[in-house]
PDB file of C-alpha atoms in Angstrom:
ATOM      1  CA  MET V1078     -46.647 -16.151  -3.535  1.00  0.00           C
ATOM      2  CA  THR V1079     -48.212 -15.971  -6.858  1.00  0.00           C
ATOM      3  CA  ILE V1080     -50.439 -18.696  -8.585  1.00  0.00           C
ATOM      4  CA  GLY V1081     -49.880 -17.863 -12.225  1.00  0.00           C
ATOM      5  CA  THR V1082     -51.585 -20.728 -14.016  1.00  0.00           C
ATOM      6  CA  ILE V1083     -54.390 -23.333 -13.098  1.00  0.00           C
ATOM      7  CA  HIS V1084     -54.916 -26.144 -15.593  1.00  0.00           C
ATOM      8  CA  GLY V1085     -57.482 -28.921 -15.053  1.00  0.00           C
ATOM      9  CA  GLY V1086     -60.657 -30.459 -16.453  1.00  0.00           C
ATOM     10  CA  GLN V1087     -62.568 -30.295 -19.717  1.00  0.00           C
ATOM     11  CA  ARG V1088     -65.988 -29.157 -18.709  1.00  0.00           C
ATOM     12  CA  HIS V1089     -67.440 -26.746 -16.103  1.00  0.00           C
ATOM     13  CA  ASN V1090     -69.516 -29.478 -14.556  1.00  0.00           C
ATOM     14  CA  ILE V1091     -67.232 -32.380 -14.353  1.00  0.00           C
ATOM     15  CA  ILE V1092     -64.813 -32.553 -11.467  1.00  0.00           C
ATOM     16  CA  PRO V1093     -61.305 -33.259 -13.103  1.00  0.00           C
ATOM     17  CA  ALA V1094     -59.056 -36.103 -12.042  1.00  0.00           C
ATOM     18  CA  GLU V1095     -56.133 -33.822 -11.971  1.00  0.00           C
ATOM     19  CA  VAL V1096     -55.394 -30.122 -11.602  1.00  0.00           C
ATOM     20  CA  THR V1097     -52.009 -28.462 -11.856  1.00  0.00           C
ATOM     21  CA  LEU V1098     -51.087 -25.070 -10.355  1.00  0.00           C
ATOM     22  CA  THR V1099     -47.922 -23.227 -11.150  1.00  0.00           C
ATOM     23  CA  GLY V1100     -46.559 -20.089  -9.560  1.00  0.00           C
ATOM     24  CA  THR V1101     -43.644 -18.278  -7.899  1.00  0.00           C
ATOM     25  CA  ILE V1102     -42.571 -17.777  -4.240  1.00  0.00           C
ATOM     26  CA  ARG V1103     -40.443 -14.752  -3.854  1.00  0.00           C
ATOM     27  CA  THR V1104     -38.657 -13.580  -0.519  1.00  0.00           C
ATOM     28  CA  PHE V1105     -35.972 -11.256   0.628  1.00  0.00           C
ATOM     29  CA  ARG V1106     -34.137 -13.621   2.786  1.00  0.00           C
ATOM     30  CA  PRO V1107     -33.089 -17.396   2.022  1.00  0.00           C
ATOM     31  CA  GLU V1108     -34.439 -18.479   5.407  1.00  0.00           C
ATOM     32  CA  MET V1109     -37.783 -17.315   4.540  1.00  0.00           C
ATOM     33  CA  SER V1110     -37.689 -19.052   1.173  1.00  0.00           C
ATOM     34  CA  GLU V1111     -36.977 -22.173   2.990  1.00  0.00           C
ATOM     35  CA  LEU V1112     -39.789 -21.419   5.442  1.00  0.00           C
ATOM     36  CA  ALA V1113     -42.160 -20.789   2.403  1.00  0.00           C
ATOM     37  CA  GLU V1114     -41.449 -24.062   0.623  1.00  0.00           C
ATOM     38  CA  ARG V1115     -42.003 -26.005   3.924  1.00  0.00           C
ATOM     39  CA  ARG V1116     -45.108 -24.167   4.480  1.00  0.00           C
ATOM     40  CA  LEU V1117     -46.280 -24.802   0.959  1.00  0.00           C
ATOM     41  CA  ARG V1118     -45.711 -28.448   1.343  1.00  0.00           C
ATOM     42  CA  THR V1119     -47.629 -28.598   4.676  1.00  0.00           C
ATOM     43  CA  ILE V1120     -50.625 -26.659   3.407  1.00  0.00           C
ATOM     44  CA  LEU V1121     -50.859 -28.863   0.290  1.00  0.00           C
ATOM     45  CA  LYS V1122     -50.856 -31.798   2.220  1.00  0.00           C
ATOM     46  CA  GLY V1123     -53.525 -30.540   4.718  1.00  0.00           C
ATOM     47  CA  VAL V1124     -55.827 -29.323   1.896  1.00  0.00           C
ATOM     48  CA  THR V1125     -55.702 -32.336  -0.011  1.00  0.00           C
ATOM     49  CA  GLU V1126     -56.093 -34.700   2.654  1.00  0.00           C
ATOM     50  CA  ALA V1127     -59.236 -32.747   3.930  1.00  0.00           C
ATOM     51  CA  ALA V1128     -60.707 -33.066   0.504  1.00  0.00           C
ATOM     52  CA  GLY V1129     -59.922 -36.981   0.516  1.00  0.00           C
ATOM     53  CA  ALA V1130     -57.418 -36.340  -2.229  1.00  0.00           C
ATOM     54  CA  THR V1131     -53.471 -36.325  -2.775  1.00  0.00           C
ATOM     55  CA  GLY V1132     -51.117 -33.636  -3.792  1.00  0.00           C
ATOM     56  CA  GLU V1133     -47.533 -33.316  -4.523  1.00  0.00           C
ATOM     57  CA  VAL V1134     -44.942 -30.533  -5.418  1.00  0.00           C
ATOM     58  CA  VAL V1135     -43.624 -31.851  -8.634  1.00  0.00           C
ATOM     59  CA  ARG V1136     -40.960 -29.200  -9.018  1.00  0.00           C
ATOM     60  CA  TYR V1137     -39.680 -26.522  -6.687  1.00  0.00           C
ATOM     61  CA  GLU V1138     -36.899 -24.479  -8.207  1.00  0.00           C
ATOM     62  CA  ARG V1139     -35.022 -21.781  -6.436  1.00  0.00           C
ATOM     63  CA  GLY V1140     -34.336 -18.971  -8.923  1.00  0.00           C
ATOM     64  CA  ALA V1141     -32.125 -15.837  -8.495  1.00  0.00           C
ATOM     65  CA  PRO V1142     -31.973 -14.594  -4.891  1.00  0.00           C
ATOM     66  CA  ALA V1143     -33.140 -11.378  -3.790  1.00  0.00           C
ATOM     67  CA  THR V1144     -30.908  -8.295  -4.835  1.00  0.00           C
ATOM     68  CA  ILE V1145     -29.715  -6.792  -1.607  1.00  0.00           C
ATOM     69  CA  ASN V1146     -27.538  -3.794  -2.081  1.00  0.00           C
ATOM     70  CA  HIS V1147     -24.380  -3.485  -0.103  1.00  0.00           C
ATOM     71  CA  ILE V1148     -24.929  -0.784   2.447  1.00  0.00           C
ATOM     72  CA  ALA V1149     -21.451   0.682   2.731  1.00  0.00           C
ATOM     73  CA  LEU V1150     -20.861   0.634  -1.025  1.00  0.00           C
ATOM     74  CA  THR V1151     -24.176   2.259  -1.786  1.00  0.00           C
ATOM     75  CA  ARG V1152     -23.596   5.001   0.910  1.00  0.00           C
ATOM     76  CA  GLU V1153     -20.244   5.562  -0.558  1.00  0.00           C
ATOM     77  CA  THR V1154     -21.541   5.863  -4.245  1.00  0.00           C
ATOM     78  CA  VAL V1155     -24.684   7.801  -3.797  1.00  0.00           C
ATOM     79  CA  PRO V1156     -22.729  11.255  -3.576  1.00  0.00           C
ATOM     80  CA  ALA V1157     -21.051  10.639  -6.726  1.00  0.00           C
ATOM     81  CA  LEU V1158     -24.361   9.733  -8.532  1.00  0.00           C
ATOM     82  CA  GLU V1159     -25.887  12.934  -7.016  1.00  0.00           C
ATOM     83  CA  ARG V1160     -22.920  15.064  -8.611  1.00  0.00           C
ATOM     84  CA  VAL V1161     -23.315  13.204 -11.974  1.00  0.00           C
ATOM     85  CA  VAL V1162     -27.064  13.223 -12.441  1.00  0.00           C
ATOM     86  CA  GLY V1163     -28.272  15.713  -9.874  1.00  0.00           C
ATOM     87  CA  LYS V1164     -29.481  15.123  -6.434  1.00  0.00           C
ATOM     88  CA  GLU V1165     -33.081  15.375  -7.224  1.00  0.00           C
ATOM     89  CA  HIS V1166     -32.728  12.427  -9.617  1.00  0.00           C
ATOM     90  CA  VAL V1167     -31.235   9.965  -7.043  1.00  0.00           C
ATOM     91  CA  THR V1168     -33.896   8.354  -4.954  1.00  0.00           C
ATOM     92  CA  ARG V1169     -33.982   5.524  -2.743  1.00  0.00           C
ATOM     93  CA  VAL V1170     -36.707   2.996  -3.698  1.00  0.00           C
ATOM     94  CA  PRO V1171     -38.243   0.472  -1.378  1.00  0.00           C
ATOM     95  CA  PRO V1172     -37.655  -3.267  -1.704  1.00  0.00           C
ATOM     96  CA  ALA V1173     -39.447  -4.876  -4.591  1.00  0.00           C
ATOM     97  CA  MET V1174     -39.969  -8.392  -5.716  1.00  0.00           C
ATOM     98  CA  GLY V1175     -38.442  -8.076  -9.146  1.00  0.00           C
ATOM     99  CA  SER V1176     -35.878 -10.794 -10.047  1.00  0.00           C
ATOM    100  CA  ALA V1177     -32.586 -10.159 -11.888  1.00  0.00           C
ATOM    101  CA  ASP V1178     -29.306 -12.204 -12.152  1.00  0.00           C
ATOM    102  CA  PHE V1179     -27.398  -9.359 -10.838  1.00  0.00           C
ATOM    103  CA  SER V1180     -28.149 -10.625  -7.345  1.00  0.00           C
ATOM    104  CA  CYS V1181     -25.979 -13.780  -8.059  1.00  0.00           C
ATOM    105  CA  PHE V1182     -23.075 -11.490  -8.501  1.00  0.00           C
ATOM    106  CA  ALA V1183     -24.070  -9.143  -5.639  1.00  0.00           C
ATOM    107  CA  ASN V1184     -23.904 -12.215  -3.331  1.00  0.00           C
ATOM    108  CA  GLU V1185     -20.504 -12.913  -4.059  1.00  0.00           C
ATOM    109  CA  VAL V1186     -18.946  -9.404  -4.683  1.00  0.00           C
ATOM    110  CA  PRO V1187     -20.237  -6.334  -2.871  1.00  0.00           C
ATOM    111  CA  GLY V1188     -22.491  -4.418  -5.336  1.00  0.00           C
ATOM    112  CA  PHE V1189     -25.579  -2.150  -5.398  1.00  0.00           C
ATOM    113  CA  PHE V1190     -28.386  -2.218  -8.126  1.00  0.00           C
ATOM    114  CA  TYR V1191     -29.593   1.188  -9.570  1.00  0.00           C
ATOM    115  CA  ARG V1192     -31.828   2.106 -12.361  1.00  0.00           C
ATOM    116  CA  ARG V1193     -32.493   5.109 -14.432  1.00  0.00           C
ATOM    117  CA  ALA V1194     -36.007   6.598 -13.613  1.00  0.00           C
ATOM    118  CA  GLN V1195     -38.587   6.579 -16.363  1.00  0.00           C
ATOM    119  CA  VAL V1196     -38.839   9.944 -17.900  1.00  0.00           C
TER     120      VAL V1196
END
């Protein structure tokens, strides 16, 4: 979870009537995304009630899902990549939280995401 912006108030010594936070939540599995949203709402309710305030999630949008490579397709393709660019240039990278529209396609048709290493 990342809080990207916090907006509220006009002066450092005056409690604002309203504060808005925006951010992102990224997960690798859809069920974790659903859990994260439920927990966000629960925590918001608890924190605001404890402070005698109210809070609401105004908009919660699910963006592109995680890009998960098709294991068999990846395994079958790696030898061809190694022949073309050299084995020393083919590296498996750990999962990352970047987002790409490619995941929408890869969830429908087996695929794998690869990128050229920075030189």
